[in-house]
Short mmCIF file of C-alpha atoms and ligand atoms in Angstrom, two decimals:
data_model
loop_
_atom_site.label_atom_id
_atom_site.label_comp_id
_atom_site.label_asym_id
_atom_site.label_seq_id
_atom_site.Cartn_x
_atom_site.Cartn_y
_atom_site.Cartn_z
CA MET A 1 -115.37 38.99 -160.97
CA LYS A 2 -113.92 39.60 -164.43
CA LYS A 3 -112.30 42.81 -163.18
CA PHE A 4 -110.92 40.95 -160.18
CA LYS A 5 -109.36 38.28 -162.47
CA LEU A 6 -107.82 40.97 -164.63
CA LEU A 7 -106.39 42.67 -161.56
CA ILE A 8 -104.89 39.40 -160.34
CA THR A 9 -103.35 38.71 -163.79
CA PHE A 10 -101.95 42.26 -163.90
CA LEU A 11 -100.47 41.88 -160.43
CA MET A 12 -98.91 38.52 -161.28
CA LEU A 13 -97.38 39.90 -164.46
CA THR A 14 -96.00 42.91 -162.63
CA VAL A 15 -94.48 40.77 -159.88
CA GLY A 16 -93.07 38.41 -162.53
CA CYS A 17 -91.48 41.23 -164.45
CA THR A 18 -90.10 42.87 -161.36
CA THR A 19 -88.51 39.63 -160.24
CA THR A 20 -86.91 39.10 -163.62
CA THR A 21 -85.61 42.65 -163.73
CA GLU A 22 -84.29 42.35 -160.20
CA ASN A 23 -82.49 39.12 -161.10
CA SER A 24 -80.87 40.51 -164.16
CA GLU A 25 -79.97 43.68 -162.28
CA THR A 26 -78.36 41.57 -159.58
CA ASP A 27 -76.47 39.60 -162.22
CA ASN A 28 -75.33 42.76 -163.91
CA LYS A 29 -74.24 44.25 -160.63
CA SER A 30 -72.17 41.24 -159.70
CA THR A 31 -70.54 41.07 -163.10
CA ILE A 32 -69.82 44.78 -163.09
CA ILE A 33 -68.30 44.52 -159.62
CA ALA A 34 -66.19 41.57 -160.76
CA ASN A 35 -64.99 43.54 -163.73
CA GLN A 36 -64.29 46.74 -161.86
CA GLN A 37 -62.05 45.63 -159.08
CA GLU A 38 -59.94 48.44 -157.76
CA LYS A 39 -56.33 48.73 -158.78
CA ILE A 40 -54.32 47.12 -156.02
CA ASN A 41 -50.85 47.38 -157.53
CA ASP A 42 -49.32 50.08 -159.70
CA PHE A 43 -46.89 47.49 -160.92
CA ALA A 44 -46.35 43.81 -160.22
CA ILE A 45 -44.58 40.71 -161.47
CA ILE A 46 -45.23 36.99 -161.30
CA ILE A 47 -43.13 34.04 -162.52
CA HIS A 48 -43.08 30.27 -162.77
CA GLY A 49 -40.29 27.77 -163.21
CA GLY A 50 -42.44 24.83 -164.31
CA ALA A 51 -45.14 22.58 -162.88
CA GLY A 52 -45.19 18.84 -162.33
CA THR A 53 -44.81 16.11 -159.75
CA ILE A 54 -42.76 18.25 -157.45
CA LEU A 55 -42.98 16.65 -154.01
CA LYS A 56 -41.33 17.72 -150.80
CA LYS A 57 -40.34 14.13 -150.04
CA ASN A 58 -38.29 13.96 -153.26
CA MET A 59 -36.51 17.26 -152.75
CA SER A 60 -33.42 17.85 -150.64
CA ASP A 61 -33.25 21.01 -148.54
CA GLU A 62 -30.28 22.19 -150.60
CA LYS A 63 -32.10 21.74 -153.92
CA GLU A 64 -35.15 23.49 -152.57
CA ALA A 65 -33.02 26.40 -151.38
CA GLU A 66 -31.31 26.56 -154.78
CA TYR A 67 -34.63 26.80 -156.63
CA LYS A 68 -35.98 29.40 -154.25
CA SER A 69 -32.91 31.56 -154.44
CA LYS A 70 -32.90 31.47 -158.27
CA LEU A 71 -36.59 32.36 -158.37
CA GLU A 72 -35.90 35.23 -155.99
CA GLU A 73 -32.93 36.46 -158.01
CA ALA A 74 -34.96 36.35 -161.22
CA ILE A 75 -38.07 38.10 -159.93
CA LYS A 76 -36.05 40.80 -158.22
CA VAL A 77 -34.40 41.69 -161.52
CA GLY A 78 -37.80 42.31 -163.12
CA HIS A 79 -39.19 44.03 -160.04
CA ALA A 80 -36.32 46.53 -159.96
CA ILE A 81 -36.92 47.38 -163.62
CA LEU A 82 -40.63 48.00 -162.98
CA LYS A 83 -39.96 49.99 -159.80
CA ASN A 84 -37.63 52.29 -161.71
CA GLY A 85 -40.31 52.93 -164.32
CA GLY A 86 -39.04 50.42 -166.89
CA THR A 87 -41.33 48.58 -169.28
CA SER A 88 -43.05 45.27 -168.63
CA GLN A 89 -41.37 44.03 -171.84
CA GLU A 90 -37.91 44.60 -170.43
CA ALA A 91 -38.88 43.19 -167.04
CA VAL A 92 -40.21 39.98 -168.60
CA MET A 93 -37.18 39.51 -170.84
CA LYS A 94 -34.55 40.13 -168.16
CA THR A 95 -36.35 38.00 -165.59
CA ILE A 96 -36.70 35.08 -167.97
CA GLN A 97 -33.05 35.41 -169.01
CA VAL A 98 -31.93 34.81 -165.42
CA MET A 99 -33.83 31.51 -165.49
CA GLU A 100 -32.70 30.65 -169.02
CA GLU A 101 -29.10 30.97 -167.86
CA SER A 102 -29.63 28.63 -164.92
CA PRO A 103 -29.29 24.85 -165.40
CA LEU A 104 -32.10 24.39 -162.88
CA PHE A 105 -34.87 25.15 -165.33
CA ASN A 106 -35.99 23.53 -168.57
CA ALA A 107 -35.28 26.64 -170.62
CA GLY A 108 -32.10 27.92 -172.24
CA LYS A 109 -29.12 26.33 -170.48
CA GLY A 110 -31.09 23.61 -168.68
CA ALA A 111 -33.26 22.57 -171.65
CA VAL A 112 -34.38 18.95 -171.87
CA PHE A 113 -33.23 16.64 -174.66
CA THR A 114 -35.09 15.44 -177.70
CA ASN A 115 -35.23 11.77 -178.66
CA SER A 116 -32.20 12.27 -180.90
CA GLY A 117 -30.15 13.85 -178.13
CA THR A 118 -30.42 17.46 -179.24
CA ASN A 119 -31.97 20.50 -177.55
CA GLU A 120 -34.74 22.34 -179.39
CA LEU A 121 -35.95 25.44 -177.68
CA ASP A 122 -39.27 27.27 -177.91
CA ALA A 123 -40.28 30.70 -176.62
CA SER A 124 -42.91 33.37 -177.04
CA PHE A 125 -43.70 36.90 -175.93
CA MET A 126 -46.79 39.11 -176.11
CA ASP A 127 -47.30 42.81 -175.55
CA GLY A 128 -50.68 43.56 -173.99
CA LYS A 129 -50.80 47.16 -175.21
CA THR A 130 -50.49 46.52 -178.94
CA LEU A 131 -51.35 42.81 -179.00
CA ASN A 132 -48.12 42.36 -180.90
CA ALA A 133 -46.38 39.06 -180.38
CA GLY A 134 -43.29 37.10 -181.32
CA ALA A 135 -42.40 33.43 -181.05
CA VAL A 136 -39.71 30.92 -181.98
CA ALA A 137 -39.77 27.14 -182.14
CA GLY A 138 -37.12 24.46 -182.49
CA VAL A 139 -34.16 26.78 -181.96
CA THR A 140 -30.83 25.00 -181.36
CA ASP A 141 -28.11 27.64 -181.09
CA VAL A 142 -29.54 30.88 -179.74
CA LYS A 143 -28.58 31.55 -176.14
CA SER A 144 -31.72 33.43 -175.19
CA PRO A 145 -34.86 32.20 -176.97
CA ILE A 146 -37.01 34.78 -175.16
CA GLU A 147 -34.86 37.60 -176.55
CA LEU A 148 -35.22 36.10 -180.01
CA ALA A 149 -39.01 35.87 -179.64
CA ILE A 150 -39.11 39.56 -178.73
CA LYS A 151 -36.88 40.38 -181.73
CA VAL A 152 -39.28 38.51 -184.01
CA MET A 153 -42.00 40.80 -182.67
CA THR A 154 -40.06 44.05 -182.93
CA ASP A 155 -37.86 43.49 -185.99
CA SER A 156 -39.83 41.30 -188.40
CA GLU A 157 -43.25 41.34 -190.00
CA HIS A 158 -43.87 37.84 -188.69
CA VAL A 159 -45.10 36.38 -185.43
CA MET A 160 -43.43 32.98 -185.43
CA LEU A 161 -40.15 31.66 -186.82
CA SER A 162 -38.79 28.15 -186.55
CA GLY A 163 -35.62 26.07 -186.80
CA ALA A 164 -32.82 27.10 -189.14
CA GLY A 165 -34.66 30.21 -190.32
CA ALA A 166 -35.04 31.47 -186.76
CA SER A 167 -31.33 30.97 -186.28
CA ILE A 168 -30.46 32.92 -189.43
CA PHE A 169 -32.71 35.74 -188.25
CA ALA A 170 -31.01 35.70 -184.82
CA LYS A 171 -27.58 36.00 -186.46
CA GLU A 172 -28.75 38.84 -188.68
CA LYS A 173 -30.02 40.69 -185.64
CA GLY A 174 -26.78 40.18 -183.74
CA LEU A 175 -28.15 37.96 -180.97
CA GLU A 176 -25.76 35.77 -179.02
CA ILE A 177 -25.23 32.44 -180.78
CA VAL A 178 -23.84 29.47 -178.87
CA ASP A 179 -22.59 26.06 -179.82
CA PRO A 180 -25.46 23.58 -179.27
CA SER A 181 -23.29 21.87 -176.63
CA TYR A 182 -23.94 24.93 -174.43
CA PHE A 183 -27.33 23.38 -173.65
CA TYR A 184 -25.86 20.06 -172.47
CA THR A 185 -26.43 19.26 -168.80
CA GLU A 186 -25.78 15.85 -167.36
CA ARG A 187 -28.97 15.81 -165.36
CA ARG A 188 -31.19 16.35 -168.39
CA PHE A 189 -29.22 13.91 -170.51
CA LYS A 190 -29.61 11.21 -167.88
CA SER A 191 -33.30 11.89 -167.78
CA LEU A 192 -33.46 11.22 -171.53
CA GLU A 193 -31.47 8.02 -171.12
CA ARG A 194 -33.82 6.81 -168.40
CA ILE A 195 -36.87 7.45 -170.51
CA LYS A 196 -35.34 5.74 -173.54
CA GLU A 197 -34.42 2.76 -171.43
CA ARG A 198 -38.02 2.42 -170.33
CA GLU A 199 -39.12 2.85 -173.92
CA LYS A 200 -37.06 -0.22 -174.89
CA THR A 201 -38.13 -2.40 -172.03
CA GLU A 202 -41.66 -1.47 -171.11
CA LEU A 203 -43.58 -0.35 -174.13
CA ASP A 204 -43.95 -1.78 -177.56
CA HIS A 205 -46.95 -0.12 -179.07
CA ASP A 206 -47.82 3.06 -180.92
CA ASP A 207 -48.84 4.97 -177.84
CA LYS A 208 -45.21 5.40 -176.91
CA THR A 209 -45.07 9.13 -177.30
CA ALA A 210 -48.09 9.79 -175.16
CA ALA A 211 -46.97 7.25 -172.62
CA PHE A 212 -43.54 8.79 -172.32
CA TYR A 213 -44.85 12.26 -171.94
CA ASP A 214 -47.06 10.86 -169.24
CA ALA A 215 -44.17 9.10 -167.54
CA ASP A 216 -42.12 12.24 -167.82
CA ILE A 217 -44.81 14.30 -166.22
CA LYS A 218 -45.27 11.83 -163.41
CA ASN A 219 -41.61 11.28 -162.69
CA ALA A 220 -39.66 14.30 -163.74
CA LYS A 221 -39.59 17.80 -162.44
CA PHE A 222 -40.39 20.12 -165.25
CA GLY A 223 -39.01 23.59 -165.52
CA THR A 224 -40.40 25.67 -168.32
CA VAL A 225 -40.11 29.29 -167.26
CA GLY A 226 -42.53 32.16 -167.64
CA CYS A 227 -43.17 35.68 -166.48
CA VAL A 228 -45.98 38.22 -166.55
CA ALA A 229 -45.45 41.85 -165.60
CA LEU A 230 -47.56 44.99 -165.24
CA ASP A 231 -45.63 48.27 -165.48
CA LYS A 232 -46.42 51.70 -164.09
CA ASP A 233 -47.94 52.72 -167.44
CA GLY A 234 -50.50 49.94 -167.13
CA ASN A 235 -48.93 47.79 -169.82
CA ILE A 236 -48.98 44.04 -169.37
CA ALA A 237 -46.40 41.75 -171.00
CA ALA A 238 -46.07 37.98 -170.85
CA GLY A 239 -43.36 35.57 -171.94
CA THR A 240 -42.58 31.86 -171.80
CA SER A 241 -39.41 29.90 -172.60
CA THR A 242 -38.83 26.14 -172.65
CA GLY A 243 -36.89 23.17 -173.93
CA GLY A 244 -40.22 21.39 -174.36
CA MET A 245 -40.64 17.80 -173.22
CA THR A 246 -37.92 15.19 -172.74
CA ASN A 247 -37.75 12.64 -175.56
CA LYS A 248 -39.83 14.75 -177.94
CA ARG A 249 -39.38 13.83 -181.59
CA TRP A 250 -40.41 14.60 -185.14
CA GLY A 251 -39.90 18.32 -184.55
CA ARG A 252 -42.60 18.33 -181.89
CA ILE A 253 -43.62 21.80 -180.77
CA GLY A 254 -45.51 22.39 -177.55
CA ASP A 255 -47.67 25.20 -176.28
CA ALA A 256 -44.92 27.52 -175.05
CA PRO A 257 -44.38 29.26 -178.41
CA ILE A 258 -48.08 29.26 -179.31
CA ILE A 259 -49.70 32.61 -178.65
CA GLY A 260 -53.01 31.97 -176.89
CA SER A 261 -51.85 28.67 -175.42
CA GLY A 262 -48.51 29.20 -173.70
CA THR A 263 -48.55 32.98 -173.60
CA TYR A 264 -51.12 35.74 -173.86
CA ALA A 265 -51.35 39.40 -172.83
CA ASN A 266 -54.00 42.05 -173.24
CA ASN A 267 -54.06 45.35 -171.32
CA LEU A 268 -57.86 45.15 -171.12
CA THR A 269 -57.74 41.89 -169.20
CA CYS A 270 -54.58 40.10 -168.13
CA GLY A 271 -51.33 38.38 -169.04
CA VAL A 272 -50.76 34.64 -168.74
CA SER A 273 -47.82 32.24 -169.00
CA SER A 274 -48.46 28.49 -168.99
CA THR A 275 -46.51 25.39 -168.13
CA GLY A 276 -47.48 21.74 -168.38
CA TRP A 277 -48.38 19.09 -170.89
CA GLY A 278 -48.29 21.24 -174.01
CA GLU A 279 -50.60 19.20 -176.21
CA TYR A 280 -53.47 19.83 -173.79
CA PHE A 281 -52.64 23.49 -173.40
CA ILE A 282 -52.76 23.94 -177.16
CA ARG A 283 -56.12 22.19 -177.46
CA SER A 284 -57.54 24.20 -174.55
CA GLN A 285 -56.12 27.56 -175.67
CA VAL A 286 -55.41 28.04 -171.99
CA ALA A 287 -53.86 31.50 -171.93
CA TYR A 288 -56.37 33.11 -174.29
CA ASP A 289 -59.32 31.40 -172.64
CA ILE A 290 -58.44 33.04 -169.32
CA SER A 291 -58.35 36.46 -170.97
CA ALA A 292 -61.55 35.73 -172.92
CA GLN A 293 -63.46 34.70 -169.81
CA MET A 294 -62.49 38.01 -168.21
CA GLU A 295 -63.43 39.97 -171.32
CA TYR A 296 -66.67 38.27 -172.29
CA GLN A 297 -67.92 36.88 -169.01
CA GLN A 298 -66.57 39.61 -166.75
CA LYS A 299 -64.90 37.02 -164.56
CA THR A 300 -62.21 38.00 -162.12
CA LEU A 301 -58.70 36.71 -162.76
CA LYS A 302 -59.09 34.15 -159.99
CA GLN A 303 -62.41 32.86 -161.35
CA ALA A 304 -61.06 32.61 -164.90
CA THR A 305 -57.78 30.87 -164.02
CA GLN A 306 -59.61 28.45 -161.74
CA ASP A 307 -62.16 27.52 -164.37
CA VAL A 308 -59.61 27.03 -167.13
CA ILE A 309 -57.13 24.96 -165.09
CA GLN A 310 -59.21 23.15 -162.47
CA ASN A 311 -62.27 22.62 -164.60
CA LYS A 312 -61.66 22.69 -168.36
CA LEU A 313 -58.02 21.55 -168.60
CA THR A 314 -58.46 18.93 -165.89
CA LYS A 315 -61.57 17.47 -167.55
CA LEU A 316 -59.65 17.12 -170.79
CA GLY A 317 -56.90 15.21 -168.96
CA GLY A 318 -54.25 17.94 -169.09
CA THR A 319 -51.81 18.70 -166.30
CA GLY A 320 -49.92 21.87 -165.50
CA GLY A 321 -50.57 25.42 -164.45
CA VAL A 322 -50.36 29.12 -165.15
CA VAL A 323 -49.21 32.33 -163.61
CA ALA A 324 -51.43 35.28 -164.44
CA LEU A 325 -51.60 38.96 -163.61
CA ASP A 326 -54.44 41.36 -164.45
CA LYS A 327 -54.68 45.02 -165.32
CA ASN A 328 -55.44 45.94 -161.69
CA GLY A 329 -52.45 44.10 -160.33
CA TYR A 330 -54.26 41.00 -159.07
CA MET A 331 -52.10 37.90 -159.40
CA SER A 332 -52.95 34.25 -159.60
CA PHE A 333 -51.02 30.98 -159.42
CA GLU A 334 -53.22 28.11 -160.59
CA PHE A 335 -52.12 24.50 -161.20
CA ASN A 336 -53.47 20.97 -160.97
CA THR A 337 -50.12 19.24 -160.41
CA ALA A 338 -48.40 18.48 -157.11
CA GLY A 339 -46.29 21.58 -157.39
CA MET A 340 -45.21 24.55 -159.43
CA TYR A 341 -42.05 26.61 -158.92
CA ARG A 342 -43.44 30.10 -158.56
CA ALA A 343 -42.97 33.60 -157.18
CA SER A 344 -44.65 36.98 -157.18
CA MET A 345 -43.84 40.51 -156.08
CA ASN A 346 -46.18 43.47 -155.72
CA ASP A 347 -45.50 47.20 -155.79
CA LYS A 348 -44.82 47.22 -152.03
CA GLY A 349 -42.03 44.72 -152.59
CA ASP A 350 -43.86 41.82 -150.84
CA LEU A 351 -42.25 38.66 -152.12
CA VAL A 352 -43.99 35.27 -152.28
CA ILE A 353 -41.98 32.18 -153.27
CA LYS A 354 -43.56 28.73 -153.29
CA ILE A 355 -42.98 25.28 -154.72
CA TYR A 356 -45.56 22.83 -153.41
CA LYS A 357 -49.32 23.02 -152.96
CA GLU A 358 -50.21 24.93 -149.79
N1 LIG B 1 -45.41 23.19 -171.84
C1 LIG B 1 -44.13 22.70 -172.20
C2 LIG B 1 -44.27 21.89 -173.46
O1 LIG B 1 -45.23 21.16 -173.60
C3 LIG B 1 -43.50 21.85 -171.15
C4 LIG B 1 -43.64 22.36 -169.75
O2 LIG B 1 -44.16 23.43 -169.51
O3 LIG B 1 -43.20 21.68 -168.84
O4 LIG B 1 -43.40 21.93 -174.29
#
């Protein structure tokens, strides 16, 4: 009887152990599979032109066509560079510059206005091969903030420059300087006036800033721009450029120039560019969190972007989205707003351009 009991105990232990081993083997297998997806694109590019309350019913056919054609023009510039063997850095910069030069987007030419009626631009760039990065904040007279961010990375020992100093650096490096009036657009100025009008009439407490950002998000169409590219050498680069949020004050800086929030790139994982309510993106470290989930939890790009945007950011109360592209050429658009101007192109030249939720 004693022997029988021992045998039963032995059998139970063995079964127990086997089950545990099988479970952990299964887990390992699934994580390894997730991490070792096959390369599906030798090169690829993905962009956004901002996320927000972008609804079909508020958009004329002409405006929609204008946005789509600018997105197409921009992404094709970067795609051609990648196809010809150019670097992801060049592709990201040139693609973003097309959008910075368009008044349609809240970046460069079409930047939104601060509370005092000025335009203060932010941008950042990251190189996934070296993990080098450059960023600028509160720039008022440099035509291409993304170019300046890249210059900070390549030509200075710093990562982030701001305000007047960033402008001096830009001049020293021979970048194109413009009169601040270059950034004036009637549409954005009116949007500031509308918000300030509401500020006078509707709100009289300290929560004004938050409330106006909220109102802006609900009522305005945003337009920060961003791009992530993978080149034929397997190098990922990501960049983001913005005018920030309408009616911002006190030198407010959002997530766009913050490496890890607005922009991140790592050849081992992915590249990310964010757009949305910056304060939440900073607190959530959105772009880095996506990369970290891929690196430490072996998540796929889709799983990581979904968790960060639909789960973590949403729970915190943040709104916005990301475009992301991984080392194997998988691409992901993820947002929790009504729409996000966005486009992607793979190495076969397949072009996707979308604005609203499916
Ligand atoms: N994230 C930008 C900011 O907070 C705004 C945006 O993407 O719409 O400055």
